[in-house]
GROMACS .gro file of C-alpha atoms in nm:
model
   96
    1MET     CA    1   0.742   1.529   0.485
    2ASN     CA    2   0.578   1.309   0.341
    3GLN     CA    3   0.649   0.887   0.405
    4LEU     CA    4   0.413   0.559   0.463
    5SER     CA    5   0.531   0.260   0.664
    6LEU     CA    6   0.219   0.082   0.696
    7SER     CA    7   0.196  -0.299   0.809
    8ALA     CA    8  -0.055  -0.510   0.636
    9GLN     CA    9  -0.194  -0.798   0.416
   10ILE     CA   10  -0.252  -0.760   0.038
   11GLN     CA   11  -0.625  -0.814   0.015
   12GLN     CA   12  -0.704  -0.734  -0.357
   13LEU     CA   13  -0.456  -0.718  -0.654
   14GLY     CA   14  -0.503  -0.554  -0.984
   15GLN     CA   15  -0.385  -0.607  -1.361
   16VAL     CA   16  -0.089  -0.547  -1.476
   17ARG     CA   17  -0.006  -0.251  -1.667
   18TYR     CA   18   0.250  -0.057  -1.804
   19THR     CA   19   0.342   0.378  -1.746
   20PRO     CA   20   0.407   0.503  -2.059
   21ALA     CA   21   0.795   0.449  -1.977
   22GLY     CA   22   0.738   0.095  -1.969
   23LEU     CA   23   0.763   0.031  -1.651
   24MET     CA   24   0.590  -0.251  -1.459
   25ALA     CA   25   0.248  -0.120  -1.267
   26LEU     CA   26   0.034  -0.319  -1.016
   27ASP     CA   27  -0.276  -0.114  -0.806
   28ALA     CA   28  -0.356  -0.312  -0.480
   29SER     CA   29  -0.581  -0.290  -0.217
   30LEU     CA   30  -0.359  -0.336   0.137
   31LYS     CA   31  -0.568  -0.378   0.504
   32ALA     CA   32  -0.393  -0.279   0.815
   33GLU     CA   33  -0.567  -0.356   1.201
   34SER     CA   34  -0.370  -0.277   1.511
   35GLU     CA   35  -0.340  -0.080   1.820
   36VAL     CA   36  -0.285   0.223   1.924
   37ILE     CA   37  -0.251   0.446   2.221
   38GLU     CA   38  -0.447   0.759   2.145
   39ALA     CA   39  -0.496   1.054   2.435
   40GLY     CA   40  -0.328   0.790   2.741
   41LYS     CA   41  -0.560   0.477   2.608
   42PRO     CA   42  -0.571   0.223   2.335
   43ARG     CA   43  -0.754   0.182   2.047
   44LYS     CA   44  -0.806  -0.055   1.814
   45VAL     CA   45  -0.797   0.101   1.428
   46SER     CA   46  -0.858  -0.117   1.129
   47LEU     CA   47  -0.810   0.030   0.743
   48GLU     CA   48  -0.805  -0.025   0.360
   49ILE     CA   49  -0.603   0.136   0.161
   50LYS     CA   50  -0.517   0.183  -0.241
   51ALA     CA   51  -0.215   0.122  -0.348
   52VAL     CA   52   0.036   0.120  -0.648
   53ALA     CA   53   0.345   0.002  -0.687
   54VAL     CA   54   0.571   0.061  -1.003
   55GLY     CA   55   0.853  -0.088  -1.156
   56GLU     CA   56   1.107  -0.406  -0.927
   57VAL     CA   57   0.846  -0.270  -0.657
   58ALA     CA   58   0.558  -0.386  -0.842
   59LYS     CA   59   0.725  -0.719  -0.927
   60GLU     CA   60   0.819  -0.764  -0.512
   61LEU     CA   61   0.430  -0.672  -0.474
   62GLN     CA   62   0.265  -0.964  -0.731
   63LYS     CA   63   0.520  -1.224  -0.594
   64LEU     CA   64   0.381  -1.187  -0.243
   65GLY     CA   65   0.049  -1.238  -0.379
   66VAL     CA   66  -0.291  -1.138  -0.203
   67GLY     CA   67  -0.244  -1.277   0.179
   68GLY     CA   68   0.109  -1.196   0.146
   69VAL     CA   69   0.189  -0.960   0.486
   70ALA     CA   70   0.488  -0.734   0.497
   71VAL     CA   71   0.591  -0.374   0.535
   72PHE     CA   72   0.455  -0.141   0.347
   73ARG     CA   73   0.703   0.201   0.247
   74GLY     CA   74   0.650   0.468   0.087
   75PHE     CA   75   0.433   0.856   0.063
   76LEU     CA   76   0.068   0.928  -0.056
   77THR     CA   77  -0.071   1.150  -0.327
   78HIS     CA   78  -0.444   1.219  -0.425
   79GLN     CA   79  -0.573   0.971  -0.700
   80ARG     CA   80  -0.599   1.088  -1.009
   81ASN     CA   81  -1.042   1.203  -0.989
   82GLY     CA   82  -0.935   1.381  -0.702
   83ARG     CA   83  -1.114   1.198  -0.446
   84GLY     CA   84  -0.965   1.068  -0.217
   85PHE     CA   85  -0.552   0.901  -0.126
   86ILE     CA   86  -0.362   0.655  -0.242
   87ALA     CA   87  -0.036   0.457  -0.136
   88HIS     CA   88   0.290   0.507  -0.323
   89VAL     CA   89   0.462   0.193  -0.239
   90THR     CA   90   0.883   0.224  -0.307
   91LEU     CA   91   0.965  -0.033  -0.065
   92ILE     CA   92   0.785  -0.351   0.078
   93GLU     CA   93   0.972  -0.457   0.356
   94PRO     CA   94   0.928  -0.837   0.551
   95ALA     CA   95   0.677  -0.857   0.856
   96ALA     CA   96   0.829  -0.883   1.199
   0.00000   0.00000   0.00000
């Protein structure tokens, strides 16, 4: 199963582009900071991840804007160049 659920802040938004099917696509950089339990001990973690949203979700991402905080849901896949991975955002929910 490949599911992503990340509470994060939008650090950067790319330029709007369109897929060959004519759907809006928007690249973003998301930053997440939290505390998790690992081996019974609390640990602070911070990460920045590249993300992309397509269609109506891209419009939601654009509306949220840089600095916006939300829960981003979707899946992970390899980047086109094969280096690293990218989060494909399929749903944006308000942060709790």
